[in-house]
Short mmCIF file of C-alpha atoms in Angstrom, two decimals:
data_model
loop_
_atom_site.label_atom_id
_atom_site.label_comp_id
_atom_site.label_asym_id
_atom_site.label_seq_id
_atom_site.Cartn_x
_atom_site.Cartn_y
_atom_site.Cartn_z
CA MET A 1 42.36 -1.22 -64.17
CA GLU A 2 41.47 -2.49 -60.68
CA PRO A 3 39.81 -5.92 -60.59
CA CYS A 4 36.23 -5.90 -59.32
CA ALA A 5 35.26 -7.69 -56.14
CA GLY A 6 33.54 -10.45 -58.10
CA SER A 7 36.62 -11.26 -60.20
CA ALA A 8 38.86 -11.20 -57.12
CA SER A 9 36.52 -13.59 -55.38
CA GLY A 10 36.47 -15.82 -58.43
CA GLU A 11 40.27 -15.97 -58.52
CA LEU A 12 40.35 -16.94 -54.85
CA LEU A 13 37.94 -19.80 -55.47
CA ASN A 14 40.60 -21.37 -57.65
CA GLU A 15 43.03 -21.17 -54.73
CA LEU A 16 40.79 -22.81 -52.16
CA LYS A 17 42.26 -25.82 -50.38
CA PRO A 18 39.29 -28.19 -49.92
CA LYS A 19 41.30 -30.66 -47.83
CA LYS A 20 42.01 -27.90 -45.29
CA LEU A 21 38.43 -26.62 -45.08
CA GLY A 22 35.31 -27.97 -43.48
CA PHE A 23 32.30 -28.72 -45.68
CA GLY A 24 30.37 -25.69 -44.41
CA ALA A 25 33.18 -23.19 -45.03
CA LEU A 26 33.77 -24.65 -48.47
CA ALA A 27 30.07 -24.42 -49.33
CA LEU A 28 29.85 -20.79 -48.17
CA SER A 29 32.90 -19.89 -50.25
CA TYR A 30 31.47 -21.44 -53.41
CA ALA A 31 28.08 -19.89 -52.70
CA GLY A 32 29.64 -16.43 -53.07
CA LEU A 33 29.13 -15.29 -49.48
CA PHE A 34 32.60 -13.74 -49.36
CA ARG A 35 32.32 -11.24 -52.22
CA TYR A 36 34.91 -8.92 -50.64
CA PRO A 37 37.36 -11.60 -49.45
CA ARG A 38 39.87 -9.56 -47.44
CA PHE A 39 37.10 -8.01 -45.36
CA SER A 40 34.35 -10.63 -45.37
CA TYR A 41 36.51 -13.61 -44.40
CA ARG A 42 38.00 -11.70 -41.48
CA ALA A 43 34.59 -10.46 -40.30
CA TYR A 44 33.35 -14.05 -40.52
CA ILE A 45 36.25 -15.35 -38.41
CA LEU A 46 35.81 -12.53 -35.88
CA VAL A 47 32.13 -13.40 -35.35
CA LEU A 48 32.64 -17.17 -35.31
CA THR A 49 35.50 -17.12 -32.77
CA PHE A 50 33.49 -14.64 -30.68
CA VAL A 51 30.63 -17.14 -30.50
CA VAL A 52 33.05 -19.99 -29.77
CA TYR A 53 34.66 -18.40 -26.74
CA ALA A 54 31.38 -16.96 -25.46
CA ALA A 55 30.11 -20.56 -25.42
CA TYR A 56 33.19 -21.63 -23.45
CA HIS A 57 32.49 -18.97 -20.83
CA MET A 58 28.81 -19.82 -20.75
CA SER A 59 29.59 -23.43 -19.86
CA ARG A 60 31.82 -22.44 -16.92
CA LYS A 61 29.22 -20.60 -14.89
CA PRO A 62 26.42 -23.11 -14.17
CA PHE A 63 27.92 -24.73 -11.08
CA SER A 64 28.36 -21.41 -9.29
CA VAL A 65 24.73 -20.58 -10.11
CA VAL A 66 23.34 -23.98 -9.12
CA ALA A 67 25.37 -24.01 -5.89
CA ASN A 68 22.65 -21.83 -4.32
CA VAL A 69 20.16 -24.64 -4.92
CA LEU A 70 22.49 -27.48 -4.00
CA ALA A 71 23.27 -25.85 -0.64
CA PRO A 72 20.66 -23.17 0.09
CA ASP A 73 21.74 -22.75 3.72
CA CYS A 74 25.42 -22.44 2.92
CA HIS A 75 25.36 -18.80 1.77
CA GLY A 76 24.81 -15.72 3.78
CA GLY A 77 26.22 -16.93 7.06
CA GLY A 78 26.24 -20.70 6.71
CA THR A 79 28.98 -22.50 8.62
CA ASP A 80 30.83 -25.77 8.36
CA ASP A 81 29.61 -27.19 11.65
CA ASN A 82 26.75 -29.40 12.76
CA SER A 83 24.90 -26.74 14.76
CA SER A 84 22.54 -25.88 11.89
CA TYR A 85 21.27 -29.46 11.76
CA ALA A 86 19.06 -30.16 14.75
CA THR A 87 17.26 -32.94 12.92
CA ASN A 88 18.77 -36.41 13.01
CA VAL A 89 18.76 -37.88 9.52
CA SER A 90 19.41 -41.49 8.65
CA ASN A 91 19.89 -41.32 4.86
CA LEU A 92 20.45 -38.93 1.97
CA SER A 93 16.75 -38.61 1.17
CA ASP A 94 16.01 -37.54 4.75
CA LEU A 95 18.88 -35.06 4.60
CA SER A 96 17.53 -33.59 1.39
CA SER A 97 14.02 -33.18 2.75
CA ALA A 98 15.19 -31.92 6.14
CA SER A 99 17.44 -29.13 4.91
CA GLY A 100 16.61 -28.71 1.25
CA GLY A 101 19.30 -28.78 -1.39
CA TRP A 102 21.22 -31.74 -2.72
CA PRO A 103 23.40 -34.06 -0.63
CA PRO A 104 26.24 -34.00 0.07
CA PHE A 105 26.39 -30.23 -0.56
CA ASN A 106 23.65 -29.40 1.93
CA GLY A 107 25.48 -31.17 4.76
CA PRO A 108 27.50 -29.63 7.58
CA HIS A 109 30.59 -29.19 5.39
CA CYS A 110 28.86 -27.47 2.50
CA LYS A 111 31.45 -24.72 1.98
CA THR A 112 34.30 -27.18 1.95
CA LEU A 113 32.60 -29.45 -0.58
CA ILE A 114 31.53 -26.66 -2.93
CA GLY A 115 35.02 -25.20 -2.69
CA ALA A 116 36.55 -28.59 -3.50
CA VAL A 117 34.45 -28.87 -6.67
CA ASP A 118 35.29 -25.29 -7.71
CA TYR A 119 39.01 -25.63 -7.08
CA SER A 120 39.21 -28.98 -8.86
CA TRP A 121 38.15 -27.13 -12.02
CA LEU A 122 40.38 -24.11 -11.42
CA PHE A 123 43.52 -26.16 -10.74
CA THR A 124 42.94 -28.49 -13.69
CA TYR A 125 42.22 -25.59 -16.03
CA ALA A 126 45.37 -23.74 -14.98
CA VAL A 127 47.61 -26.79 -15.47
CA PHE A 128 46.11 -27.92 -18.77
CA LEU A 129 46.04 -24.41 -20.22
CA PHE A 130 49.80 -24.70 -20.65
CA ILE A 131 49.54 -28.23 -22.05
CA SER A 132 46.75 -27.25 -24.44
CA GLY A 133 48.87 -24.38 -25.72
CA LEU A 134 51.63 -26.80 -26.64
CA ILE A 135 49.18 -29.13 -28.36
CA ALA A 136 47.42 -26.33 -30.26
CA ASP A 137 50.71 -25.38 -31.94
CA ARG A 138 51.15 -28.91 -33.28
CA VAL A 139 47.73 -30.04 -34.49
CA ASN A 140 44.91 -28.83 -36.72
CA VAL A 141 43.23 -26.15 -34.62
CA ARG A 142 39.82 -26.88 -36.15
CA TYR A 143 39.95 -30.46 -34.88
CA PHE A 144 41.46 -29.29 -31.61
CA LEU A 145 38.65 -26.84 -30.85
CA THR A 146 35.99 -29.28 -32.02
CA ALA A 147 37.25 -31.97 -29.64
CA GLY A 148 37.57 -29.44 -26.82
CA MET A 149 34.06 -28.08 -27.19
CA ILE A 150 32.34 -31.43 -27.58
CA GLY A 151 34.33 -32.84 -24.66
CA SER A 152 33.42 -29.83 -22.53
CA GLY A 153 29.77 -30.24 -23.45
CA VAL A 154 29.81 -33.91 -22.49
CA PHE A 155 31.37 -33.30 -19.07
CA VAL A 156 29.19 -30.28 -18.29
CA GLY A 157 26.20 -32.41 -19.22
CA LEU A 158 27.36 -35.11 -16.82
CA LEU A 159 26.91 -32.63 -13.97
CA GLY A 160 23.27 -32.36 -14.98
CA VAL A 161 22.95 -36.14 -15.26
CA ALA A 162 23.64 -36.31 -11.51
CA TYR A 163 20.14 -34.97 -10.89
CA TYR A 164 18.33 -37.71 -12.79
CA GLY A 165 20.81 -40.37 -11.70
CA LYS A 166 20.39 -39.28 -8.06
CA ILE A 167 24.16 -39.15 -7.67
CA HIS A 168 25.29 -37.85 -4.29
CA ASN A 169 28.95 -38.87 -4.35
CA ILE A 170 31.30 -35.89 -4.04
CA THR A 171 33.99 -37.84 -5.91
CA TYR A 172 31.74 -37.91 -8.97
CA PHE A 173 31.36 -34.12 -9.01
CA ILE A 174 35.09 -33.54 -8.53
CA LEU A 175 36.10 -35.97 -11.27
CA VAL A 176 33.58 -34.49 -13.70
CA GLN A 177 34.81 -30.96 -12.93
CA ILE A 178 38.36 -32.13 -13.61
CA GLY A 179 37.16 -33.38 -16.99
CA VAL A 180 35.50 -30.01 -17.64
CA GLY A 181 38.75 -28.23 -16.79
CA VAL A 182 40.80 -30.42 -19.13
CA PHE A 183 38.58 -29.84 -22.16
CA GLU A 184 37.82 -26.19 -21.49
CA SER A 185 41.54 -25.41 -21.42
CA THR A 186 41.48 -25.92 -25.20
CA GLY A 187 39.45 -22.76 -25.77
CA TRP A 188 41.87 -19.89 -25.25
CA PRO A 189 44.92 -21.36 -27.03
CA GLY A 190 42.72 -22.45 -29.92
CA VAL A 191 40.88 -19.19 -30.61
CA VAL A 192 43.99 -17.06 -30.06
CA ALA A 193 45.87 -19.20 -32.58
CA VAL A 194 43.12 -18.62 -35.14
CA MET A 195 42.97 -14.88 -34.44
CA GLY A 196 46.74 -14.63 -34.76
CA ASN A 197 46.56 -16.28 -38.18
CA TRP A 198 43.94 -13.87 -39.46
CA PHE A 199 44.65 -10.49 -37.86
CA GLY A 200 47.88 -8.52 -37.92
CA LYS A 201 49.14 -5.28 -36.42
CA LYS A 202 46.63 -2.98 -38.10
CA ARG A 203 43.83 -1.94 -35.71
CA ARG A 204 44.75 -4.84 -33.44
CA GLY A 205 43.83 -3.00 -30.25
CA LEU A 206 40.37 -2.02 -31.46
CA LEU A 207 39.58 -5.44 -32.88
CA LEU A 208 40.75 -7.37 -29.84
CA GLY A 209 39.00 -4.93 -27.52
CA VAL A 210 35.67 -5.55 -29.23
CA TRP A 211 36.33 -9.27 -29.68
CA ASN A 212 37.29 -9.80 -26.05
CA SER A 213 33.82 -8.77 -24.93
CA HIS A 214 32.94 -12.43 -25.56
CA THR A 215 34.03 -12.95 -21.94
CA SER A 216 31.27 -10.70 -20.61
CA VAL A 217 28.66 -12.01 -23.05
CA GLY A 218 29.47 -15.60 -22.14
CA ASN A 219 29.42 -14.87 -18.41
CA ILE A 220 26.05 -13.11 -18.68
CA LEU A 221 24.52 -15.98 -20.64
CA GLY A 222 26.16 -18.48 -18.28
CA THR A 223 24.41 -16.79 -15.37
CA VAL A 224 21.03 -15.91 -16.85
CA VAL A 225 20.32 -19.20 -18.65
CA PRO A 226 21.13 -21.60 -15.76
CA ALA A 227 19.26 -19.30 -13.36
CA ILE A 228 16.01 -20.23 -15.13
CA TRP A 229 16.17 -23.70 -13.55
CA ALA A 230 18.32 -22.93 -10.51
CA VAL A 231 15.34 -22.31 -8.25
CA PRO A 232 13.70 -24.61 -5.68
CA GLY A 233 11.19 -26.98 -7.22
CA ARG A 234 12.70 -26.97 -10.70
CA PRO A 235 15.07 -29.58 -12.14
CA TRP A 236 18.48 -27.90 -11.80
CA SER A 237 19.89 -30.48 -14.23
CA TRP A 238 18.85 -28.26 -17.14
CA SER A 239 21.14 -25.55 -15.82
CA PHE A 240 23.95 -27.82 -17.00
CA LEU A 241 22.30 -29.64 -19.89
CA VAL A 242 21.38 -26.51 -21.87
CA PRO A 243 24.92 -24.98 -21.81
CA ALA A 244 26.27 -28.46 -22.59
CA PHE A 245 24.02 -28.70 -25.63
CA VAL A 246 25.12 -25.23 -26.77
CA MET A 247 28.78 -26.25 -26.46
CA ILE A 248 28.29 -29.40 -28.52
CA VAL A 249 26.35 -27.56 -31.23
CA VAL A 250 28.98 -24.81 -31.49
CA GLY A 251 31.68 -27.50 -31.55
CA VAL A 252 29.99 -29.09 -34.57
CA LEU A 253 29.79 -25.65 -36.23
CA VAL A 254 33.51 -25.20 -35.65
CA PHE A 255 34.24 -28.51 -37.36
CA PHE A 256 32.27 -27.59 -40.46
CA PHE A 257 32.73 -23.82 -40.68
CA LEU A 258 35.97 -22.66 -39.04
CA ILE A 259 38.75 -21.50 -41.38
CA THR A 260 41.96 -21.58 -39.38
CA ASP A 261 44.32 -19.89 -41.85
CA PRO A 262 43.83 -17.30 -44.62
CA ALA A 263 46.12 -19.36 -46.86
CA HIS A 264 43.42 -22.03 -46.99
CA VAL A 265 41.19 -19.64 -48.94
CA GLY A 266 43.93 -18.07 -51.05
CA LEU A 267 44.51 -14.95 -48.94
CA PRO A 268 47.92 -13.64 -47.88
CA PRO A 269 48.88 -13.76 -44.19
CA PRO A 270 48.38 -10.59 -42.12
CA VAL A 271 51.23 -8.16 -41.50
CA HIS A 272 52.36 -8.54 -37.89
CA HIS A 273 55.45 -6.33 -38.07
CA LYS A 274 56.58 -3.59 -40.42
#
């Protein structure tokens, strides 16, 4: 006689490894949320990792959105020469009022400066993606992703702090973007490691095809949400602070709710090869 879903779930509760699970995941397991363990745990992981990486992508977009406000005259034909500045300005406040935008990005070398900030993130992310992959194989992925998301949120938030702190130093923006690149490189190795632990060969293409749409969802949110404040007259700081807050909140959820391995809840590993 086949065991019912309730008895199977009850047997798995005896095989839970509390030391390997966060408080939230443990509470959900004991609350009976996963009545059909083989399906429900995997659906839970699919949704949670989807949200995690969508948040990563959301936090990467704000600078490219806010750049239109920081340097409004730099797009659509702007050049890196002094010809567009007929007004003599003596300080950063005069420069801001004369041309709009945010110094130093609204100066004569706007494209160079915006490119420097963008490429500082891209280069750092590319280098640390390899390093993060090595680290992810050697540590608890739940802690790894939690640290990565909270760190990303902090550094993305620091870009927004520049508005209220009236920071106009290009070095500040570059260093913060380097920090963003370091912590955001934790995302892909971390979520792929979790997905590899939970999902095997069966229907892999369909599952990963649906799951990978987190890229588009995150990019859409990362454009639409910052655009609310990335308009003249509004505090563009919130274009960074809101995605930063989302990253930190999701990072906390990861710490409490992510289950990195099916063995931690008494399930067998997936079949990767026949």
